[in-house]
Amino acid sequence: MKKLILLIMFCVFLTGCLKKENTLVLVTEAGFAPYEYYENNEVVGIDIDIAREIAKSLDKELVIKDIAFDSIINELNSGKADFALAGMSITEERKEEVDFSVEYAESKQVIIALKNSKIKSQSDLNNKTIAVQLGSVADIYVSEDIKSAKVIRQKKFLTASEDIKSKKADCLIMDLLPATELVKNNPELTILDVELFTDKYAVAVAKGNDDLLIQINKVITKLIDGDQINEFTLNHTK
Ligand code: ARG
């Protein structure tokens, strides 16, 4: 009897291990439509479509972890997640901490403000209160390049957009496509006609995870060649 129980326990343990082996854990921050957002309690978006293709190509079940954007790199490096798709821009600093795939999208950083905003150029950002997502490239840009500005660092873009509406912040700096989605749902806000800088998105994995990276690059190259990333983008920006 004792032996039987032990055997059953061992089998349960084994199934647990196998299940883990057969999953691929994605880490993201799902407040970033159209790349990752909630629909009917489920995380969907362009990045999720790409992640599903990667998991499918490896014959693995995709597990999605939604965490704070500034914790994503740590999650990869501590081995708690296999890969990150989070509209993450390639930067030299991040390249020292993670490995990036080939790029799959181009973006630019834009300014969102109330429709009557007086900000007309980059230099008008001096001495302003600027909302950003904590740990984003906009956070780094404002912190390093606009020293006279007061920075409000939020975990969620939704909270940052509330800061503009309540006039706690003069503007919000973020990526163009997510900014476009945000403005669609907030008619009092607008994207200003001011160019800041461009950036490129890639998938991130822990440093040295070459096997996974090679596979990810294959999938992304195939998706780009088949025009599927544009298709995913159209689907999520309707
Ligand atoms: N592209 C910007 C960056 O890499 C912002 C990304 C924010 N992504 C997100 N899922 N919240 O810093």
PDB file of C-alpha atoms and ligand atoms in Angstrom:
ATOM      1  CA  MET A   1       0.000   0.000   0.000  1.00  0.00           C
ATOM      2  CA  LYS A   2       2.757   2.380   1.051  1.00  0.00           C
ATOM      3  CA  LYS A   3       4.627   1.522  -2.130  1.00  0.00           C
ATOM      4  CA  LEU A   4       1.554   2.203  -4.230  1.00  0.00           C
ATOM      5  CA  ILE A   5       1.068   5.631  -2.665  1.00  0.00           C
ATOM      6  CA  LEU A   6       4.731   6.430  -3.250  1.00  0.00           C
ATOM      7  CA  LEU A   7       4.409   5.334  -6.870  1.00  0.00           C
ATOM      8  CA  ILE A   8       1.330   7.514  -7.374  1.00  0.00           C
ATOM      9  CA  MET A   9       3.114  10.465  -5.781  1.00  0.00           C
ATOM     10  CA  PHE A  10       6.102   9.932  -8.066  1.00  0.00           C
ATOM     11  CA  CYS A  11       3.860   9.844 -11.144  1.00  0.00           C
ATOM     12  CA  VAL A  12       2.139  13.068 -10.114  1.00  0.00           C
ATOM     13  CA  PHE A  13       5.554  14.668  -9.619  1.00  0.00           C
ATOM     14  CA  LEU A  14       6.703  13.434 -13.017  1.00  0.00           C
ATOM     15  CA  THR A  15       3.632  14.786 -14.809  1.00  0.00           C
ATOM     16  CA  GLY A  16       4.262  18.118 -13.101  1.00  0.00           C
ATOM     17  CA  CYS A  17       7.814  18.202 -14.413  1.00  0.00           C
ATOM     18  CA  LEU A  18       6.837  17.173 -17.902  1.00  0.00           C
ATOM     19  CA  LYS A  19       4.135  19.814 -18.005  1.00  0.00           C
ATOM     20  CA  LYS A  20       6.684  22.441 -17.058  1.00  0.00           C
ATOM     21  CA  GLU A  21       9.006  21.165 -19.772  1.00  0.00           C
ATOM     22  CA  ASN A  22       6.271  21.580 -22.280  1.00  0.00           C
ATOM     23  CA  THR A  23       5.456  25.188 -21.540  1.00  0.00           C
ATOM     24  CA  LEU A  24       7.077  28.374 -22.777  1.00  0.00           C
ATOM     25  CA  VAL A  25       6.700  31.279 -20.378  1.00  0.00           C
ATOM     26  CA  LEU A  26       6.176  34.733 -21.869  1.00  0.00           C
ATOM     27  CA  VAL A  27       6.569  37.837 -19.750  1.00  0.00           C
ATOM     28  CA  THR A  28       4.962  41.140 -20.685  1.00  0.00           C
ATOM     29  CA  GLU A  29       3.104  44.192 -19.303  1.00  0.00           C
ATOM     30  CA  ALA A  30      -0.395  44.035 -20.688  1.00  0.00           C
ATOM     31  CA  GLY A  31      -1.443  47.683 -20.521  1.00  0.00           C
ATOM     32  CA  PHE A  32      -0.047  48.441 -23.960  1.00  0.00           C
ATOM     33  CA  ALA A  33      -2.709  48.028 -26.668  1.00  0.00           C
ATOM     34  CA  PRO A  34      -2.409  47.058 -29.493  1.00  0.00           C
ATOM     35  CA  TYR A  35       0.707  45.061 -28.501  1.00  0.00           C
ATOM     36  CA  GLU A  36      -0.679  43.505 -25.303  1.00  0.00           C
ATOM     37  CA  TYR A  37      -3.986  44.207 -23.637  1.00  0.00           C
ATOM     38  CA  TYR A  38      -6.966  42.510 -22.015  1.00  0.00           C
ATOM     39  CA  GLU A  39     -10.024  41.391 -23.911  1.00  0.00           C
ATOM     40  CA  ASN A  40     -12.601  39.290 -22.035  1.00  0.00           C
ATOM     41  CA  ASN A  41     -10.113  38.668 -19.210  1.00  0.00           C
ATOM     42  CA  GLU A  42      -7.536  37.322 -21.625  1.00  0.00           C
ATOM     43  CA  VAL A  43      -4.264  38.910 -22.737  1.00  0.00           C
ATOM     44  CA  VAL A  44      -4.271  39.459 -26.507  1.00  0.00           C
ATOM     45  CA  GLY A  45      -2.379  41.659 -28.975  1.00  0.00           C
ATOM     46  CA  ILE A  46       0.257  41.780 -31.705  1.00  0.00           C
ATOM     47  CA  ASP A  47       2.999  40.555 -29.337  1.00  0.00           C
ATOM     48  CA  ILE A  48       0.790  37.722 -28.122  1.00  0.00           C
ATOM     49  CA  ASP A  49       0.103  36.614 -31.695  1.00  0.00           C
ATOM     50  CA  ILE A  50       3.863  36.533 -32.298  1.00  0.00           C
ATOM     51  CA  ALA A  51       4.462  34.674 -29.003  1.00  0.00           C
ATOM     52  CA  ARG A  52       1.856  32.069 -29.978  1.00  0.00           C
ATOM     53  CA  GLU A  53       3.669  31.444 -33.267  1.00  0.00           C
ATOM     54  CA  ILE A  54       6.952  30.989 -31.389  1.00  0.00           C
ATOM     55  CA  ALA A  55       5.380  28.548 -28.904  1.00  0.00           C
ATOM     56  CA  LYS A  56       3.667  26.672 -31.730  1.00  0.00           C
ATOM     57  CA  SER A  57       6.936  26.277 -33.638  1.00  0.00           C
ATOM     58  CA  LEU A  58       8.453  24.644 -30.535  1.00  0.00           C
ATOM     59  CA  ASP A  59       5.358  22.567 -29.898  1.00  0.00           C
ATOM     60  CA  LYS A  60       4.992  24.146 -26.455  1.00  0.00           C
ATOM     61  CA  GLU A  61       2.093  25.542 -24.512  1.00  0.00           C
ATOM     62  CA  LEU A  62       2.296  29.321 -24.055  1.00  0.00           C
ATOM     63  CA  VAL A  63       2.006  30.666 -20.501  1.00  0.00           C
ATOM     64  CA  ILE A  64       1.570  34.461 -20.204  1.00  0.00           C
ATOM     65  CA  LYS A  65       2.831  36.425 -17.201  1.00  0.00           C
ATOM     66  CA  ASP A  66       1.664  40.035 -16.905  1.00  0.00           C
ATOM     67  CA  ILE A  67       3.996  42.002 -14.623  1.00  0.00           C
ATOM     68  CA  ALA A  68       5.357  45.553 -14.187  1.00  0.00           C
ATOM     69  CA  PHE A  69       7.347  46.678 -17.251  1.00  0.00           C
ATOM     70  CA  ASP A  70      10.434  47.531 -15.191  1.00  0.00           C
ATOM     71  CA  SER A  71      10.554  43.975 -13.748  1.00  0.00           C
ATOM     72  CA  ILE A  72      10.623  42.172 -17.093  1.00  0.00           C
ATOM     73  CA  ILE A  73      14.402  41.958 -17.506  1.00  0.00           C
ATOM     74  CA  ASN A  74      14.780  40.600 -13.971  1.00  0.00           C
ATOM     75  CA  GLU A  75      12.131  37.983 -14.637  1.00  0.00           C
ATOM     76  CA  LEU A  76      14.148  36.749 -17.630  1.00  0.00           C
ATOM     77  CA  ASN A  77      17.472  36.778 -15.839  1.00  0.00           C
ATOM     78  CA  SER A  78      16.149  34.925 -12.808  1.00  0.00           C
ATOM     79  CA  GLY A  79      14.858  32.194 -15.109  1.00  0.00           C
ATOM     80  CA  LYS A  80      11.218  32.750 -14.171  1.00  0.00           C
ATOM     81  CA  ALA A  81      10.294  33.431 -17.792  1.00  0.00           C
ATOM     82  CA  ASP A  82      11.697  32.236 -21.116  1.00  0.00           C
ATOM     83  CA  PHE A  83      11.115  35.269 -23.301  1.00  0.00           C
ATOM     84  CA  ALA A  84       9.664  38.773 -23.296  1.00  0.00           C
ATOM     85  CA  LEU A  85       7.521  40.496 -25.890  1.00  0.00           C
ATOM     86  CA  ALA A  86       6.405  43.834 -24.531  1.00  0.00           C
ATOM     87  CA  GLY A  87       6.886  46.350 -27.317  1.00  0.00           C
ATOM     88  CA  MET A  88      10.368  46.443 -25.860  1.00  0.00           C
ATOM     89  CA  SER A  89      12.743  48.844 -27.577  1.00  0.00           C
ATOM     90  CA  ILE A  90      16.291  47.763 -28.280  1.00  0.00           C
ATOM     91  CA  THR A  91      18.746  49.942 -26.340  1.00  0.00           C
ATOM     92  CA  GLU A  92      22.486  49.647 -25.688  1.00  0.00           C
ATOM     93  CA  GLU A  93      21.877  49.468 -21.912  1.00  0.00           C
ATOM     94  CA  ARG A  94      19.338  46.658 -22.239  1.00  0.00           C
ATOM     95  CA  LYS A  95      21.668  44.809 -24.621  1.00  0.00           C
ATOM     96  CA  GLU A  96      24.065  44.422 -21.708  1.00  0.00           C
ATOM     97  CA  GLU A  97      21.416  42.639 -19.668  1.00  0.00           C
ATOM     98  CA  VAL A  98      19.490  40.542 -22.228  1.00  0.00           C
ATOM     99  CA  ASP A  99      19.834  39.226 -25.765  1.00  0.00           C
ATOM    100  CA  PHE A 100      17.539  40.654 -28.429  1.00  0.00           C
ATOM    101  CA  SER A 101      16.059  38.945 -31.460  1.00  0.00           C
ATOM    102  CA  VAL A 102      15.888  40.520 -34.907  1.00  0.00           C
ATOM    103  CA  GLU A 103      13.613  43.573 -34.762  1.00  0.00           C
ATOM    104  CA  TYR A 104       9.941  43.106 -35.627  1.00  0.00           C
ATOM    105  CA  ALA A 105       8.541  46.661 -35.483  1.00  0.00           C
ATOM    106  CA  GLU A 106       9.547  50.289 -35.730  1.00  0.00           C
ATOM    107  CA  SER A 107       8.131  52.910 -33.445  1.00  0.00           C
ATOM    108  CA  LYS A 108       8.627  56.477 -32.376  1.00  0.00           C
ATOM    109  CA  GLN A 109       8.136  58.301 -29.124  1.00  0.00           C
ATOM    110  CA  VAL A 110       5.385  60.901 -29.133  1.00  0.00           C
ATOM    111  CA  ILE A 111       3.848  63.406 -26.752  1.00  0.00           C
ATOM    112  CA  ILE A 112       0.231  63.109 -25.587  1.00  0.00           C
ATOM    113  CA  ALA A 113      -1.386  66.162 -24.009  1.00  0.00           C
ATOM    114  CA  LEU A 114      -4.731  67.871 -23.570  1.00  0.00           C
ATOM    115  CA  LYS A 115      -6.043  69.324 -26.823  1.00  0.00           C
ATOM    116  CA  ASN A 116      -5.315  72.929 -25.780  1.00  0.00           C
ATOM    117  CA  SER A 117      -1.677  72.160 -24.853  1.00  0.00           C
ATOM    118  CA  LYS A 118       0.896  74.901 -25.493  1.00  0.00           C
ATOM    119  CA  ILE A 119       3.720  72.419 -26.058  1.00  0.00           C
ATOM    120  CA  LYS A 120       4.790  72.981 -29.670  1.00  0.00           C
ATOM    121  CA  SER A 121       8.369  71.730 -29.728  1.00  0.00           C
ATOM    122  CA  GLN A 122      10.842  69.573 -27.869  1.00  0.00           C
ATOM    123  CA  SER A 123      12.246  72.604 -26.024  1.00  0.00           C
ATOM    124  CA  ASP A 124       8.785  73.376 -24.651  1.00  0.00           C
ATOM    125  CA  LEU A 125       9.242  70.266 -22.483  1.00  0.00           C
ATOM    126  CA  ASN A 126      11.671  72.182 -20.252  1.00  0.00           C
ATOM    127  CA  ASN A 127      10.296  72.729 -16.744  1.00  0.00           C
ATOM    128  CA  LYS A 128       7.166  70.692 -17.506  1.00  0.00           C
ATOM    129  CA  THR A 129       5.742  67.819 -15.498  1.00  0.00           C
ATOM    130  CA  ILE A 130       6.017  64.755 -17.720  1.00  0.00           C
ATOM    131  CA  ALA A 131       4.375  61.374 -17.116  1.00  0.00           C
ATOM    132  CA  VAL A 132       6.100  58.207 -18.378  1.00  0.00           C
ATOM    133  CA  GLN A 133       5.967  54.482 -17.782  1.00  0.00           C
ATOM    134  CA  LEU A 134       8.525  53.467 -15.165  1.00  0.00           C
ATOM    135  CA  GLY A 135      11.601  51.975 -16.836  1.00  0.00           C
ATOM    136  CA  SER A 136      10.544  52.809 -20.387  1.00  0.00           C
ATOM    137  CA  VAL A 137      12.766  54.480 -22.977  1.00  0.00           C
ATOM    138  CA  ALA A 138      10.685  57.628 -22.453  1.00  0.00           C
ATOM    139  CA  ASP A 139      11.568  57.492 -18.748  1.00  0.00           C
ATOM    140  CA  ILE A 140      15.271  57.273 -19.620  1.00  0.00           C
ATOM    141  CA  TYR A 141      14.975  60.046 -22.232  1.00  0.00           C
ATOM    142  CA  VAL A 142      13.230  62.498 -19.909  1.00  0.00           C
ATOM    143  CA  SER A 143      15.465  61.646 -16.938  1.00  0.00           C
ATOM    144  CA  GLU A 144      18.670  62.107 -18.946  1.00  0.00           C
ATOM    145  CA  ASP A 145      17.858  64.751 -21.549  1.00  0.00           C
ATOM    146  CA  ILE A 146      15.258  67.032 -19.993  1.00  0.00           C
ATOM    147  CA  LYS A 147      16.833  67.690 -16.637  1.00  0.00           C
ATOM    148  CA  SER A 148      14.557  70.627 -15.793  1.00  0.00           C
ATOM    149  CA  ALA A 149      11.413  68.499 -16.104  1.00  0.00           C
ATOM    150  CA  LYS A 150       9.590  66.914 -13.204  1.00  0.00           C
ATOM    151  CA  VAL A 151       8.987  63.242 -13.996  1.00  0.00           C
ATOM    152  CA  ILE A 152       5.975  61.231 -12.849  1.00  0.00           C
ATOM    153  CA  ARG A 153       6.813  57.542 -13.255  1.00  0.00           C
ATOM    154  CA  GLN A 154       3.751  55.313 -13.414  1.00  0.00           C
ATOM    155  CA  LYS A 155       3.511  51.539 -13.712  1.00  0.00           C
ATOM    156  CA  LYS A 156       0.477  51.800 -16.001  1.00  0.00           C
ATOM    157  CA  PHE A 157      -0.116  54.063 -19.007  1.00  0.00           C
ATOM    158  CA  LEU A 158      -3.742  54.298 -17.945  1.00  0.00           C
ATOM    159  CA  THR A 159      -2.708  55.983 -14.688  1.00  0.00           C
ATOM    160  CA  ALA A 160      -0.305  58.227 -16.595  1.00  0.00           C
ATOM    161  CA  SER A 161      -3.121  59.335 -18.914  1.00  0.00           C
ATOM    162  CA  GLU A 162      -5.285  60.103 -15.863  1.00  0.00           C
ATOM    163  CA  ASP A 163      -2.453  62.365 -14.667  1.00  0.00           C
ATOM    164  CA  ILE A 164      -2.857  64.517 -17.795  1.00  0.00           C
ATOM    165  CA  LYS A 165      -6.639  64.655 -17.505  1.00  0.00           C
ATOM    166  CA  SER A 166      -6.396  65.750 -13.868  1.00  0.00           C
ATOM    167  CA  LYS A 167      -3.627  68.229 -14.862  1.00  0.00           C
ATOM    168  CA  LYS A 168      -1.136  66.614 -12.506  1.00  0.00           C
ATOM    169  CA  ALA A 169       1.077  66.179 -15.579  1.00  0.00           C
ATOM    170  CA  ASP A 170       1.445  68.452 -18.623  1.00  0.00           C
ATOM    171  CA  CYS A 171       2.026  65.557 -20.979  1.00  0.00           C
ATOM    172  CA  LEU A 172       2.830  61.884 -21.374  1.00  0.00           C
ATOM    173  CA  ILE A 173       5.616  60.486 -23.558  1.00  0.00           C
ATOM    174  CA  MET A 174       5.104  57.032 -25.044  1.00  0.00           C
ATOM    175  CA  ASP A 175       5.170  54.897 -28.202  1.00  0.00           C
ATOM    176  CA  LEU A 176       3.158  56.018 -31.249  1.00  0.00           C
ATOM    177  CA  LEU A 177       0.826  53.065 -31.842  1.00  0.00           C
ATOM    178  CA  PRO A 178      -0.180  52.604 -28.175  1.00  0.00           C
ATOM    179  CA  ALA A 179      -0.544  56.396 -27.954  1.00  0.00           C
ATOM    180  CA  THR A 180      -2.921  56.310 -30.930  1.00  0.00           C
ATOM    181  CA  GLU A 181      -5.054  53.646 -29.200  1.00  0.00           C
ATOM    182  CA  LEU A 182      -5.067  55.625 -25.962  1.00  0.00           C
ATOM    183  CA  VAL A 183      -6.170  58.832 -27.682  1.00  0.00           C
ATOM    184  CA  LYS A 184      -8.931  56.939 -29.535  1.00  0.00           C
ATOM    185  CA  ASN A 185     -10.546  56.216 -26.151  1.00  0.00           C
ATOM    186  CA  ASN A 186      -9.900  59.671 -24.656  1.00  0.00           C
ATOM    187  CA  PRO A 187     -11.251  62.429 -26.895  1.00  0.00           C
ATOM    188  CA  GLU A 188      -9.870  65.193 -24.664  1.00  0.00           C
ATOM    189  CA  LEU A 189      -6.315  64.015 -25.421  1.00  0.00           C
ATOM    190  CA  THR A 190      -4.242  64.424 -28.558  1.00  0.00           C
ATOM    191  CA  ILE A 191      -0.867  63.428 -30.000  1.00  0.00           C
ATOM    192  CA  LEU A 192       1.246  66.545 -30.543  1.00  0.00           C
ATOM    193  CA  ASP A 193       3.046  67.139 -33.796  1.00  0.00           C
ATOM    194  CA  VAL A 194       6.532  66.988 -32.248  1.00  0.00           C
ATOM    195  CA  GLU A 195       9.197  64.477 -33.279  1.00  0.00           C
ATOM    196  CA  LEU A 196      11.239  63.028 -30.396  1.00  0.00           C
ATOM    197  CA  PHE A 197      13.094  59.857 -31.416  1.00  0.00           C
ATOM    198  CA  THR A 198      12.498  56.550 -33.151  1.00  0.00           C
ATOM    199  CA  ASP A 199      13.030  53.068 -31.733  1.00  0.00           C
ATOM    200  CA  LYS A 200      12.756  49.413 -32.725  1.00  0.00           C
ATOM    201  CA  TYR A 201      11.089  46.489 -30.972  1.00  0.00           C
ATOM    202  CA  ALA A 202      12.567  43.031 -30.492  1.00  0.00           C
ATOM    203  CA  VAL A 203      11.976  39.915 -28.417  1.00  0.00           C
ATOM    204  CA  ALA A 204      14.253  39.558 -25.370  1.00  0.00           C
ATOM    205  CA  VAL A 205      15.671  36.386 -23.802  1.00  0.00           C
ATOM    206  CA  ALA A 206      18.147  35.842 -20.972  1.00  0.00           C
ATOM    207  CA  LYS A 207      21.761  36.330 -22.060  1.00  0.00           C
ATOM    208  CA  GLY A 208      23.193  33.227 -23.673  1.00  0.00           C
ATOM    209  CA  ASN A 209      19.868  31.496 -24.368  1.00  0.00           C
ATOM    210  CA  ASP A 210      21.022  30.983 -27.947  1.00  0.00           C
ATOM    211  CA  ASP A 211      18.906  27.939 -28.813  1.00  0.00           C
ATOM    212  CA  LEU A 212      15.695  29.785 -28.057  1.00  0.00           C
ATOM    213  CA  LEU A 213      16.916  32.969 -29.738  1.00  0.00           C
ATOM    214  CA  ILE A 214      17.756  31.153 -32.979  1.00  0.00           C
ATOM    215  CA  GLN A 215      14.272  29.656 -33.047  1.00  0.00           C
ATOM    216  CA  ILE A 216      12.655  33.031 -32.272  1.00  0.00           C
ATOM    217  CA  ASN A 217      14.625  34.687 -35.087  1.00  0.00           C
ATOM    218  CA  LYS A 218      13.468  32.006 -37.525  1.00  0.00           C
ATOM    219  CA  VAL A 219       9.821  32.545 -36.596  1.00  0.00           C
ATOM    220  CA  ILE A 220      10.035  36.351 -36.753  1.00  0.00           C
ATOM    221  CA  THR A 221      11.816  36.329 -40.107  1.00  0.00           C
ATOM    222  CA  LYS A 222       9.116  34.034 -41.464  1.00  0.00           C
ATOM    223  CA  LEU A 223       6.334  36.226 -40.050  1.00  0.00           C
ATOM    224  CA  ILE A 224       7.879  39.363 -41.564  1.00  0.00           C
ATOM    225  CA  ASP A 225       8.424  37.710 -44.952  1.00  0.00           C
ATOM    226  CA  GLY A 226       4.812  36.510 -44.999  1.00  0.00           C
ATOM    227  CA  ASP A 227       3.555  40.001 -44.062  1.00  0.00           C
ATOM    228  CA  GLN A 228       1.883  38.442 -41.013  1.00  0.00           C
ATOM    229  CA  ILE A 229       3.075  41.006 -38.475  1.00  0.00           C
ATOM    230  CA  ASN A 230       1.304  43.692 -40.515  1.00  0.00           C
ATOM    231  CA  GLU A 231      -1.761  41.476 -40.532  1.00  0.00           C
ATOM    232  CA  PHE A 232      -1.636  41.065 -36.711  1.00  0.00           C
ATOM    233  CA  THR A 233      -1.257  44.849 -36.421  1.00  0.00           C
ATOM    234  CA  LEU A 234      -4.305  45.505 -38.593  1.00  0.00           C
ATOM    235  CA  ASN A 235      -6.338  42.989 -36.559  1.00  0.00           C
ATOM    236  CA  HIS A 236      -5.555  44.734 -33.280  1.00  0.00           C
ATOM    237  CA  THR A 237      -5.960  48.342 -34.423  1.00  0.00           C
ATOM    238  CA  LYS A 238      -9.422  48.094 -35.974  1.00  0.00           C
TER     239      LYS A 238
HETATM  240  N1  ARG B   1       8.955  50.775 -26.129  1.00  0.00           N
HETATM  241  C1  ARG B   1       9.077  51.293 -24.811  1.00  0.00           C
HETATM  242  C2  ARG B   1      10.278  50.687 -24.133  1.00  0.00           C
HETATM  243  O1  ARG B   1      10.792  49.714 -24.537  1.00  0.00           O
HETATM  244  C3  ARG B   1       7.838  51.096 -23.982  1.00  0.00           C
HETATM  245  C4  ARG B   1       7.375  49.693 -23.906  1.00  0.00           C
HETATM  246  C5  ARG B   1       6.243  49.512 -22.928  1.00  0.00           C
HETATM  247  N2  ARG B   1       5.669  48.226 -23.070  1.00  0.00           N
HETATM  248  C6  ARG B   1       4.703  47.709 -22.302  1.00  0.00           C
HETATM  249  N3  ARG B   1       4.242  46.540 -22.579  1.00  0.00           N
HETATM  250  N4  ARG B   1       4.253  48.405 -21.300  1.00  0.00           N
HETATM  251  O2  ARG B   1      10.723  51.187 -23.150  1.00  0.00           O
END
